Tab-separated table of N, CA and C in Angstrom:
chain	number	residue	atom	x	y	z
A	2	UNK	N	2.949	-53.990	-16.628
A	2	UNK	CA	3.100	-55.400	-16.888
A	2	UNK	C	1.719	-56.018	-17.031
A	3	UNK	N	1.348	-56.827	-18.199
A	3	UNK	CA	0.197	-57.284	-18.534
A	3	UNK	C	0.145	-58.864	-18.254
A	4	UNK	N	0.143	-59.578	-16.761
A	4	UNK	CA	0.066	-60.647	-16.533
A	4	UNK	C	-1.336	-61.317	-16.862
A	5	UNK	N	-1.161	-62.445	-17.219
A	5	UNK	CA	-2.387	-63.520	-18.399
A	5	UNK	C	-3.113	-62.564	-19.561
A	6	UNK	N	-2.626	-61.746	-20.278
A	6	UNK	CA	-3.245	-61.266	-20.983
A	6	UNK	C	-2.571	-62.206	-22.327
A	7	UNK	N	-3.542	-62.240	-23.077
A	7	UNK	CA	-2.877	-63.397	-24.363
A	7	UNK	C	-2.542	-62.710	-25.104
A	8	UNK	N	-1.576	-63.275	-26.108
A	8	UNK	CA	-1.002	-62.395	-27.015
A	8	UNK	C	-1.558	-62.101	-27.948
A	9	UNK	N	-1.379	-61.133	-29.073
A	9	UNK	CA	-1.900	-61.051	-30.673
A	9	UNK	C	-1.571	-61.662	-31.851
A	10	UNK	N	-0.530	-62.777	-31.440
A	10	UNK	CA	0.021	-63.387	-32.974
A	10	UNK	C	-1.019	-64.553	-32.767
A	11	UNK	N	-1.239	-64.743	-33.706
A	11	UNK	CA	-2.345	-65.882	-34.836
A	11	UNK	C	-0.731	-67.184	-34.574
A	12	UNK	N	-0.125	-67.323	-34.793
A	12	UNK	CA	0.938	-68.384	-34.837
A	12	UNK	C	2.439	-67.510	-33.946
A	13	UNK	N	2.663	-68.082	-32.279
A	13	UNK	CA	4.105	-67.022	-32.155
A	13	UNK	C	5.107	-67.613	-32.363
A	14	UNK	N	5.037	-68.979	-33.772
A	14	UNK	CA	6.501	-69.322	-34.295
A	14	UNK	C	6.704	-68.360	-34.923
A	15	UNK	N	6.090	-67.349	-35.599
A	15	UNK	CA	6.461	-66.326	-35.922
A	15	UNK	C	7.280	-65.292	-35.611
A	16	UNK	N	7.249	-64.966	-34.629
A	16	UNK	CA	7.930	-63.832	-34.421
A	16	UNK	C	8.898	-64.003	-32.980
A	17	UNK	N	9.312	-65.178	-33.022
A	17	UNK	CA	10.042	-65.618	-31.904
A	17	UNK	C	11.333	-65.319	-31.439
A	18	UNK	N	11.839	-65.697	-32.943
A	18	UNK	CA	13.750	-64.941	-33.216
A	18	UNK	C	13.214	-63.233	-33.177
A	19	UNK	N	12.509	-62.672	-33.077
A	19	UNK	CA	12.892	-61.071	-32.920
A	19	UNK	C	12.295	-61.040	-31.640
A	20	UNK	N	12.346	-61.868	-30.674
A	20	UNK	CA	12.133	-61.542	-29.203
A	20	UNK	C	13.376	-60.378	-28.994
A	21	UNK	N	13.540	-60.060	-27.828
A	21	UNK	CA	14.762	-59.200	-27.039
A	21	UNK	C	15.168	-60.679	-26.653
A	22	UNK	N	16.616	-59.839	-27.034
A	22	UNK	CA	18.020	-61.169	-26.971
A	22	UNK	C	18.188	-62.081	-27.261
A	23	UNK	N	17.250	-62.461	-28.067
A	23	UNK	CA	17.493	-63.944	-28.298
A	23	UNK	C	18.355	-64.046	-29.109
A	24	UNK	N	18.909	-62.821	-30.017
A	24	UNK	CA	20.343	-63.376	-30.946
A	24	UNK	C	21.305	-63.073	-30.023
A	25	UNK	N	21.373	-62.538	-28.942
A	25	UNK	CA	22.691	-62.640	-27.670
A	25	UNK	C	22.483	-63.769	-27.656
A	26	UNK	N	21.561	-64.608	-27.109
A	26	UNK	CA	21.511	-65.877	-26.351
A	26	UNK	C	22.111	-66.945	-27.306
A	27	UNK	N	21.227	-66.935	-28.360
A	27	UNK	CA	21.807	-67.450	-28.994
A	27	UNK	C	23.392	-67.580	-29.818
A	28	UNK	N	24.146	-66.129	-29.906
A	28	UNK	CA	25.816	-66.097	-29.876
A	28	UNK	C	26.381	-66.739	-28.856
A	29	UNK	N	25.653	-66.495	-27.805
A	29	UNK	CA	26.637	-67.236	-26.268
A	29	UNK	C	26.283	-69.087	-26.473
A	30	UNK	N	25.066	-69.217	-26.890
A	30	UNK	CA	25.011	-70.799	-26.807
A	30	UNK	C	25.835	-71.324	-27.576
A	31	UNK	N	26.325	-70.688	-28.927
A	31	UNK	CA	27.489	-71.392	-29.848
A	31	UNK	C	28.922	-71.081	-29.439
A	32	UNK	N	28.660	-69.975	-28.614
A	32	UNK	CA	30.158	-69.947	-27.715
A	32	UNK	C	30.546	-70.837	-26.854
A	33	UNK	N	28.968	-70.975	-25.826
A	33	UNK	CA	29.292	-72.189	-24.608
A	33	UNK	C	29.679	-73.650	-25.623
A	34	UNK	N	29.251	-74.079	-26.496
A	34	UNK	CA	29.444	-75.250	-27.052
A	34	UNK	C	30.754	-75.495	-27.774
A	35	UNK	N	31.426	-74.185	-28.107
A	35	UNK	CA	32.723	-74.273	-28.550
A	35	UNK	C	33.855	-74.413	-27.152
A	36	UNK	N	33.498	-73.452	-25.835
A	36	UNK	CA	33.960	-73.939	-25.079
A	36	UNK	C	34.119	-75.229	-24.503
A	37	UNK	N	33.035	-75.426	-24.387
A	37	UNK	CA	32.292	-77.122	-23.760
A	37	UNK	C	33.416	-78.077	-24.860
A	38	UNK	N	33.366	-77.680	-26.293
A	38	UNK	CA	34.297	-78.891	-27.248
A	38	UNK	C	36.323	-78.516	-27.041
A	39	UNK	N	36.169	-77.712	-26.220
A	39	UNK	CA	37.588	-77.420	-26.092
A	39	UNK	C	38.242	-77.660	-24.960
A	40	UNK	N	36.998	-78.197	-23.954
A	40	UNK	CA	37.670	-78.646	-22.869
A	40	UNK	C	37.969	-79.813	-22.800
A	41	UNK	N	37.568	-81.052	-24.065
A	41	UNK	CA	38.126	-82.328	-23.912
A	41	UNK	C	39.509	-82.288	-24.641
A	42	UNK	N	40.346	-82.716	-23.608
A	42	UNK	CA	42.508	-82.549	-23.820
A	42	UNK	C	42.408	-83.196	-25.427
A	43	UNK	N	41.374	-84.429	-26.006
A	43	UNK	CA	41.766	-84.866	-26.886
A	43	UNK	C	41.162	-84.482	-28.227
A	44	UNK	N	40.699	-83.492	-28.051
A	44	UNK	CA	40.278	-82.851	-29.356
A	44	UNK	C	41.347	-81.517	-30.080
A	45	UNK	N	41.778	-81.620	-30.980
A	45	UNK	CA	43.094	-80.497	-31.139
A	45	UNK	C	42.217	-79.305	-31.712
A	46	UNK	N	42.348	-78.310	-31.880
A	46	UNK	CA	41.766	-76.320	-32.219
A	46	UNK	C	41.127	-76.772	-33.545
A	47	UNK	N	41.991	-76.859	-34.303
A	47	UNK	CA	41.011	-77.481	-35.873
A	47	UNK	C	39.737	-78.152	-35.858
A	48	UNK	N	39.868	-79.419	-34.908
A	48	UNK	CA	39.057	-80.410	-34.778
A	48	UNK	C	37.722	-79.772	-33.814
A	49	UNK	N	38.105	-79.315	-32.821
A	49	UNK	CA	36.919	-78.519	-31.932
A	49	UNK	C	35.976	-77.316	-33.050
A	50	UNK	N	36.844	-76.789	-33.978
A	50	UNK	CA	36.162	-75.680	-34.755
A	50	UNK	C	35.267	-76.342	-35.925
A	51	UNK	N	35.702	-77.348	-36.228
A	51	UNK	CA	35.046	-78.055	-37.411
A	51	UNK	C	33.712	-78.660	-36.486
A	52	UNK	N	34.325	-79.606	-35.546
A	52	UNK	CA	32.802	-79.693	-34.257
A	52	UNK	C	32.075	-79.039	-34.422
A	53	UNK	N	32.377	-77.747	-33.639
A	53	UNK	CA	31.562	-76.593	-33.683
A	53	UNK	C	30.616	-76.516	-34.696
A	54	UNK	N	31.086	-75.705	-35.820
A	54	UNK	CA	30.451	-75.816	-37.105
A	54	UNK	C	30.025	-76.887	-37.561
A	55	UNK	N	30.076	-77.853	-37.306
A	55	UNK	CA	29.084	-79.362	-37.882
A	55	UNK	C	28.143	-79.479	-37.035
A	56	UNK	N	28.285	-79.242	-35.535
A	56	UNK	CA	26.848	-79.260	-34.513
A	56	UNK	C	25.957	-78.205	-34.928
A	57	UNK	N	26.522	-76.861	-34.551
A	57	UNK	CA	25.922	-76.050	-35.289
A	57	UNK	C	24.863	-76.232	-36.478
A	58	UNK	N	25.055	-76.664	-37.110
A	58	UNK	CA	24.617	-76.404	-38.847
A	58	UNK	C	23.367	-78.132	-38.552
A	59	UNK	N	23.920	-79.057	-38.069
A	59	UNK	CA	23.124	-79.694	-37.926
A	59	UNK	C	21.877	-79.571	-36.816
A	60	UNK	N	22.272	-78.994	-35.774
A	60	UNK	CA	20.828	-78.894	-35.547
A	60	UNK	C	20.230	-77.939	-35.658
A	61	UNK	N	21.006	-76.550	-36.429
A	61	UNK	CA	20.123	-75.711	-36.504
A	61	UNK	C	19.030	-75.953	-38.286
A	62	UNK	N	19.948	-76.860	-38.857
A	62	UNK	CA	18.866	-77.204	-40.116
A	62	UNK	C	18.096	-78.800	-39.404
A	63	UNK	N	18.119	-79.208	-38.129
A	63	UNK	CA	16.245	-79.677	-37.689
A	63	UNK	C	16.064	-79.368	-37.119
A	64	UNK	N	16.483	-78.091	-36.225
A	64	UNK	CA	15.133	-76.957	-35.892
A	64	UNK	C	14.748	-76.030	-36.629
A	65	UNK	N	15.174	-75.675	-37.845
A	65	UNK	CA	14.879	-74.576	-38.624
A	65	UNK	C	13.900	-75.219	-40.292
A	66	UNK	N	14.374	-76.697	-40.529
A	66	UNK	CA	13.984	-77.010	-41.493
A	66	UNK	C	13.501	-78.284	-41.831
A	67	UNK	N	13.811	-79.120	-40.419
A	67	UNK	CA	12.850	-80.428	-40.546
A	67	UNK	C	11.763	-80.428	-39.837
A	68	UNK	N	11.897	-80.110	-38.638
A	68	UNK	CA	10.614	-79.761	-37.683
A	68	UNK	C	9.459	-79.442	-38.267
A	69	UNK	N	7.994	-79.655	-38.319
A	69	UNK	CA	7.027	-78.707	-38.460
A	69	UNK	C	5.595	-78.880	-37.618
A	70	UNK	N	5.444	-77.974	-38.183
A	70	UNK	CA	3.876	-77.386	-37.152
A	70	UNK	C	4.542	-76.298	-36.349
A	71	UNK	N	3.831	-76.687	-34.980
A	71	UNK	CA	4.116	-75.385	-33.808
A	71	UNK	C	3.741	-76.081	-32.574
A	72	UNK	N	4.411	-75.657	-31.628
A	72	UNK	CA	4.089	-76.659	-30.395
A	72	UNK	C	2.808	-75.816	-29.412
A	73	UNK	N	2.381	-74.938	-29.888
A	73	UNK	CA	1.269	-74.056	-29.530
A	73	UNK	C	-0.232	-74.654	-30.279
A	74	UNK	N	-1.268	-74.536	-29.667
A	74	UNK	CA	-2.563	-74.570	-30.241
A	74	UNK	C	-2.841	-73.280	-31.228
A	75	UNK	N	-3.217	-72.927	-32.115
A	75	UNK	CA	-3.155	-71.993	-32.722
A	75	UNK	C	-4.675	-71.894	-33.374
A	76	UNK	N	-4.690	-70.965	-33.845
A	76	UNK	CA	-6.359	-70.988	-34.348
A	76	UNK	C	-6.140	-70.159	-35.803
A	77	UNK	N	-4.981	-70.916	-36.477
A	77	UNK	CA	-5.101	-70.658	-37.785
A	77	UNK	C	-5.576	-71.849	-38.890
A	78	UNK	N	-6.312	-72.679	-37.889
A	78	UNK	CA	-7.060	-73.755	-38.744
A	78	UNK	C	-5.881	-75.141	-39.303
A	79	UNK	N	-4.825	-74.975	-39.016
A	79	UNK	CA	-3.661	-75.901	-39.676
A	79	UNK	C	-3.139	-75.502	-40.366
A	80	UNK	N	-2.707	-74.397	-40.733
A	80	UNK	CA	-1.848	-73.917	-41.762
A	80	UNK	C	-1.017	-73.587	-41.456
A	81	UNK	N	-0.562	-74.082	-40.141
A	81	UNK	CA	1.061	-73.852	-40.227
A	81	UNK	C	1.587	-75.385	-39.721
A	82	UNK	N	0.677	-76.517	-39.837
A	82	UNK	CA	1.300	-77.613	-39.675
A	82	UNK	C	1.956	-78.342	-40.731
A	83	UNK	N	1.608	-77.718	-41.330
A	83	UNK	CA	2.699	-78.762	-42.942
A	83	UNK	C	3.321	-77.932	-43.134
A	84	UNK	N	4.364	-76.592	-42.406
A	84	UNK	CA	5.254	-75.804	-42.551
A	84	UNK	C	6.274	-75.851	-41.767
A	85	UNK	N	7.846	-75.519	-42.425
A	85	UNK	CA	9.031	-75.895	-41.119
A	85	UNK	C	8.687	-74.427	-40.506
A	86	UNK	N	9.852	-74.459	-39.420
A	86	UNK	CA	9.647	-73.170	-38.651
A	86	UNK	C	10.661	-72.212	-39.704
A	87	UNK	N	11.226	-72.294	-40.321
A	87	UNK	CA	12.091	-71.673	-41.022
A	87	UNK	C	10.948	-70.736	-42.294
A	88	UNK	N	9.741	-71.444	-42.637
A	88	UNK	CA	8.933	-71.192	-43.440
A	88	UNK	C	7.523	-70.329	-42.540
A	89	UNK	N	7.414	-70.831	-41.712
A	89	UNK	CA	6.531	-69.683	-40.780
A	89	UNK	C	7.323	-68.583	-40.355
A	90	UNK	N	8.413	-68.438	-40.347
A	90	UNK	CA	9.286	-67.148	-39.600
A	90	UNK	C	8.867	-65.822	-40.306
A	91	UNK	N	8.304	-65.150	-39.229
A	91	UNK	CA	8.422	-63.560	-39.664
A	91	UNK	C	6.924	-63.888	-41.263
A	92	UNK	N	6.107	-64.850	-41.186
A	92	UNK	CA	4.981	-65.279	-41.585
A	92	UNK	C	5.245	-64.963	-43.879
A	93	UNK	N	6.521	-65.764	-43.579
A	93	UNK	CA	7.172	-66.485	-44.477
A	93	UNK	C	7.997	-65.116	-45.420
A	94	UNK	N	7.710	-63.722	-45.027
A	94	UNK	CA	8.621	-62.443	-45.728
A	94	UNK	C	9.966	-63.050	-45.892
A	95	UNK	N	10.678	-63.209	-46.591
A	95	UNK	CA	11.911	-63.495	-47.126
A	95	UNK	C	12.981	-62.113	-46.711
A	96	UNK	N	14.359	-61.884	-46.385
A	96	UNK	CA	14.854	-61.159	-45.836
A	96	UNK	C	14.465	-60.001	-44.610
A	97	UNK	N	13.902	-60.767	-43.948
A	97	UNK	CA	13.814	-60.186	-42.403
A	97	UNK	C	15.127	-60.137	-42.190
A	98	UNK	N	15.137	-59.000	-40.685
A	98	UNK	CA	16.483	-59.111	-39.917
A	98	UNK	C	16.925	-60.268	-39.705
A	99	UNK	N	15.383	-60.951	-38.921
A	99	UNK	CA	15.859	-62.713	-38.059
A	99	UNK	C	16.209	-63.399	-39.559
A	100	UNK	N	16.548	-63.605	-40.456
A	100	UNK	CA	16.275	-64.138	-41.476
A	100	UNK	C	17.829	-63.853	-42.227
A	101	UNK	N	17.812	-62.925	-41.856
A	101	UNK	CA	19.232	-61.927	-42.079
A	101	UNK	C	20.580	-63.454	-41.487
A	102	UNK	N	20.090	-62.900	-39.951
A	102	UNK	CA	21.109	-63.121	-38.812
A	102	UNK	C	20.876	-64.597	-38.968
A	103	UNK	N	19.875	-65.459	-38.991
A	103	UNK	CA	20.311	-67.180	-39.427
A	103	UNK	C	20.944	-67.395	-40.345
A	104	UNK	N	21.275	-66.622	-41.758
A	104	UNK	CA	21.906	-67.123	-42.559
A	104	UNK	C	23.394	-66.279	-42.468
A	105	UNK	N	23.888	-65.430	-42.047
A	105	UNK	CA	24.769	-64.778	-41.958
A	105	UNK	C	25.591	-66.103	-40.591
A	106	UNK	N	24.710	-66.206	-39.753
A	106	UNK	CA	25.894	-66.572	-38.469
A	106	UNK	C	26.625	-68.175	-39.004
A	107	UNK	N	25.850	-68.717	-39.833
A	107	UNK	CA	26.564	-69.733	-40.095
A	107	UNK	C	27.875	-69.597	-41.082
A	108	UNK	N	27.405	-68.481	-41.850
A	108	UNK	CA	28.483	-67.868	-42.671
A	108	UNK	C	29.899	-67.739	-42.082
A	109	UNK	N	29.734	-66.874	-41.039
A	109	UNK	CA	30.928	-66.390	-40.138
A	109	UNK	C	31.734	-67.539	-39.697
A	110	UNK	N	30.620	-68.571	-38.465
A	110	UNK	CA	31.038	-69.439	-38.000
A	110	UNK	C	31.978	-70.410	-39.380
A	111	UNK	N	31.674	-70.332	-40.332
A	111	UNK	CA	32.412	-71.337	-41.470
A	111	UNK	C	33.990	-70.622	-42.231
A	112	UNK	N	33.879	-69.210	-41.737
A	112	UNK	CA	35.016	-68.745	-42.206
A	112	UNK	C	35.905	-68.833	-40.982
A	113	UNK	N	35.327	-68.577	-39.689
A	113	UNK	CA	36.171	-68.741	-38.649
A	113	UNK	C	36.825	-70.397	-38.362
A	114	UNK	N	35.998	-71.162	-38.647
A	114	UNK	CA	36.419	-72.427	-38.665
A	114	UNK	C	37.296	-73.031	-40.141
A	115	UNK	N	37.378	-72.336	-41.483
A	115	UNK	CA	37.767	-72.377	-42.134
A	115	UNK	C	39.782	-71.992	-41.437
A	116	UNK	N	39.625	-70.559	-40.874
A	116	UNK	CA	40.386	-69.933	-40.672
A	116	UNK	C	41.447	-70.542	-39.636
A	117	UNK	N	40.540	-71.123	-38.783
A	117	UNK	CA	41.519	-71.793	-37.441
A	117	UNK	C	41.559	-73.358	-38.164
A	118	UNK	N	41.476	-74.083	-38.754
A	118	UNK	CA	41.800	-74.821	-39.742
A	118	UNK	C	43.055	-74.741	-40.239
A	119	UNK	N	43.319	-73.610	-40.721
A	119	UNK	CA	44.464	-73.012	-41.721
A	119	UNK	C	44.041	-74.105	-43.261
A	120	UNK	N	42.632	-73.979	-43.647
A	120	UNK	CA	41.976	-74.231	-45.065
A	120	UNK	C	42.542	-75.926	-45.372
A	121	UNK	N	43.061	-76.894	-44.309
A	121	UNK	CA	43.537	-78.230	-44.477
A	121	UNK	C	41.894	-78.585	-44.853
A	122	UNK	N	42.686	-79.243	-46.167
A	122	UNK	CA	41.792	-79.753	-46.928
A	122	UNK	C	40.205	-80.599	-46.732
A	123	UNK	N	40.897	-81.671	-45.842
A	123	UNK	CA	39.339	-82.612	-44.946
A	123	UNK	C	38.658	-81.770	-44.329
A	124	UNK	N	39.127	-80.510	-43.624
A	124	UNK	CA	38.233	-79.616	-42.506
A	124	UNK	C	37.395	-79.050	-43.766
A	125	UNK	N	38.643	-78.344	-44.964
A	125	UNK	CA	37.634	-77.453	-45.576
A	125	UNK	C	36.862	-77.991	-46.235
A	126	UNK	N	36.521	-79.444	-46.901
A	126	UNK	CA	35.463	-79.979	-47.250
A	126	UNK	C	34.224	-80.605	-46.406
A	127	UNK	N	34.702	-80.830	-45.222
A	127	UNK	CA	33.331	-80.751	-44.284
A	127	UNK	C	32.835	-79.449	-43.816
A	128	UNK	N	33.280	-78.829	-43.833
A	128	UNK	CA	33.028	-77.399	-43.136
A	128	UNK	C	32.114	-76.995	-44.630
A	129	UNK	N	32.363	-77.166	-45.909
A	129	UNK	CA	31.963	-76.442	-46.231
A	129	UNK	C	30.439	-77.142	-46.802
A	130	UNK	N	30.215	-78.794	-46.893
A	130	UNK	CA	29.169	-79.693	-46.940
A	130	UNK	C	28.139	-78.724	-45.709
A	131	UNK	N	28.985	-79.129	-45.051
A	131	UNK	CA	28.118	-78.325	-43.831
A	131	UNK	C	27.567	-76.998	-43.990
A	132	UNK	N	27.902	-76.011	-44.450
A	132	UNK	CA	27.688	-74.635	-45.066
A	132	UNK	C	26.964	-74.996	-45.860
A	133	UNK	N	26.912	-75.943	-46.933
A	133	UNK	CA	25.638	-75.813	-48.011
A	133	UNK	C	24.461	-76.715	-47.658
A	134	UNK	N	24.412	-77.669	-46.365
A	134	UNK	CA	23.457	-78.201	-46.372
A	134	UNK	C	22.434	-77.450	-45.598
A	135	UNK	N	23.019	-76.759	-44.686
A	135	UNK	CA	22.265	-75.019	-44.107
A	135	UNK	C	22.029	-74.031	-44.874
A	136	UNK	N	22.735	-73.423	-45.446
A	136	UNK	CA	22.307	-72.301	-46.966
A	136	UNK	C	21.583	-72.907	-48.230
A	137	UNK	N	21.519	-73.729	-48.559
A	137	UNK	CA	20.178	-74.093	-49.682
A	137	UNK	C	19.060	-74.322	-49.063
A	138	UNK	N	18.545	-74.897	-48.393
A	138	UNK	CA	17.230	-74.339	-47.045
A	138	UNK	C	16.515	-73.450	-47.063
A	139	UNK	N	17.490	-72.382	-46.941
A	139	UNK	CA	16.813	-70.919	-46.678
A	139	UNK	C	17.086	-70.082	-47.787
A	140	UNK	N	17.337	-70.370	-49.044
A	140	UNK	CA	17.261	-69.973	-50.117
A	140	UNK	C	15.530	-69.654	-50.534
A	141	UNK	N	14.944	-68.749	-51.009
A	141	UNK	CA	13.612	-68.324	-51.252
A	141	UNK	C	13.109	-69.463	-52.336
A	142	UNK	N	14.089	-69.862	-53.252
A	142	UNK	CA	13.727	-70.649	-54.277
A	142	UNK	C	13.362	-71.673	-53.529
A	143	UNK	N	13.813	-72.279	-52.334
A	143	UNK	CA	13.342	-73.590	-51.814
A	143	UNK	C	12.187	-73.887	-51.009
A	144	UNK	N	11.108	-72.155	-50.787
A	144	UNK	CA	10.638	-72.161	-49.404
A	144	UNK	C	9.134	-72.857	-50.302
A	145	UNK	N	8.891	-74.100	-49.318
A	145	UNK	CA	8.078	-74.840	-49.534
A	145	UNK	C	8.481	-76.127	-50.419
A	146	UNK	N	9.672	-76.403	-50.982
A	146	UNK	CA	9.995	-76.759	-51.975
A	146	UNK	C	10.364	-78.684	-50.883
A	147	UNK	N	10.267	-79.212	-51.044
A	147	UNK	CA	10.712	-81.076	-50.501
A	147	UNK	C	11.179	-81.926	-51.480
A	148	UNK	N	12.276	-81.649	-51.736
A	148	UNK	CA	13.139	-82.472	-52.351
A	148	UNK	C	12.606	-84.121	-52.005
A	149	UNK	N	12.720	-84.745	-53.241
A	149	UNK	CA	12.225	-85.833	-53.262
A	149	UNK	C	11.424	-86.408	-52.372
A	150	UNK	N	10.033	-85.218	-52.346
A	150	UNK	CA	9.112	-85.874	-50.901
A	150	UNK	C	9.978	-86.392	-49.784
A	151	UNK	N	10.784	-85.382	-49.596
A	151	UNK	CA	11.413	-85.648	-47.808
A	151	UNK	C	10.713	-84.619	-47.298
A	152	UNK	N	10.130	-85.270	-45.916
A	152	UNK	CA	9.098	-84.517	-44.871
A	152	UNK	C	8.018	-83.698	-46.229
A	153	UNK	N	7.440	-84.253	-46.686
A	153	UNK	CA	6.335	-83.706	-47.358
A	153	UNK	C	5.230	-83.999	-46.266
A	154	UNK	N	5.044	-84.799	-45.622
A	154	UNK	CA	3.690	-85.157	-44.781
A	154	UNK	C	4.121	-84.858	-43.030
């Protein structure tokens, strides 16, 4: 065990999602929150799953794609402060594992919520707003890209 020894990443928004477990941790946190939305009597199975998937997707596109910089001092001179964390990940390689598994889990989560739905129409059009405002993000064509100077500065 190497206690105070500093690490070797130049920026460790980098390589954060391929810690150990953090995609367990992270499956159980969208589990606890589906539980947590199923324990209020007045929310019905449809309505908790569409929850789900709308919390989901929203804050994982502003921690993944509005946010930027790094909450670390870094000594790469600023070049990763005008970047989301979605764009520093894995030091911007396009199909990493972690890269893989963010865009896949929202996938799932939208068919499963599609599914316990039974495809009623209002769910499946928010559910699926929600699915594309997370998947065009992390599309390669977009990385760096700010639609109408939103968060450009």
């Amino acid at each position: 065990m190497n206690v105070g020894v500093a690490h070797s990443e130049v920026n460790p928004n980098t390589r954060v999602l391929n810690s150990r477990g953090i995609w367990l941790a992270y499956v159980i946190l969208v589990g606890f929150l589906h539980i947590i939305l199923l324990s209020f009597p007045f929310f019905s199975v449809p309505v908790v799953w569409t929850l789900t998937n709308v919390i989901h997707n929203l804050v994982m596109y502003l921690f993944l794609h509005t946010v930027k910089g790094t909450p670390f001092e870094t000594p790469d001179q600023g070049k990763a402060r005008l970047l989301t964390h979605w764009e520093q990940m894995d030091y911007g390689i396009q199909f990493t594992s972690s890269r893989k598994f963010l865009t896949i889990t929202p996938i799932v989560l939208y068919l499963l919520a599609s599914f316990y739905t039974k495809y009623d129409a209002v769910h499946f059009l928010i559910n699926t707003l929600s699915l594309l405002s997370v998947l065009l993000p992390k599309l390669p064509q977009f990385h760096g890209v700010r639609i109408f100077g939103i968060n450009k500065y």
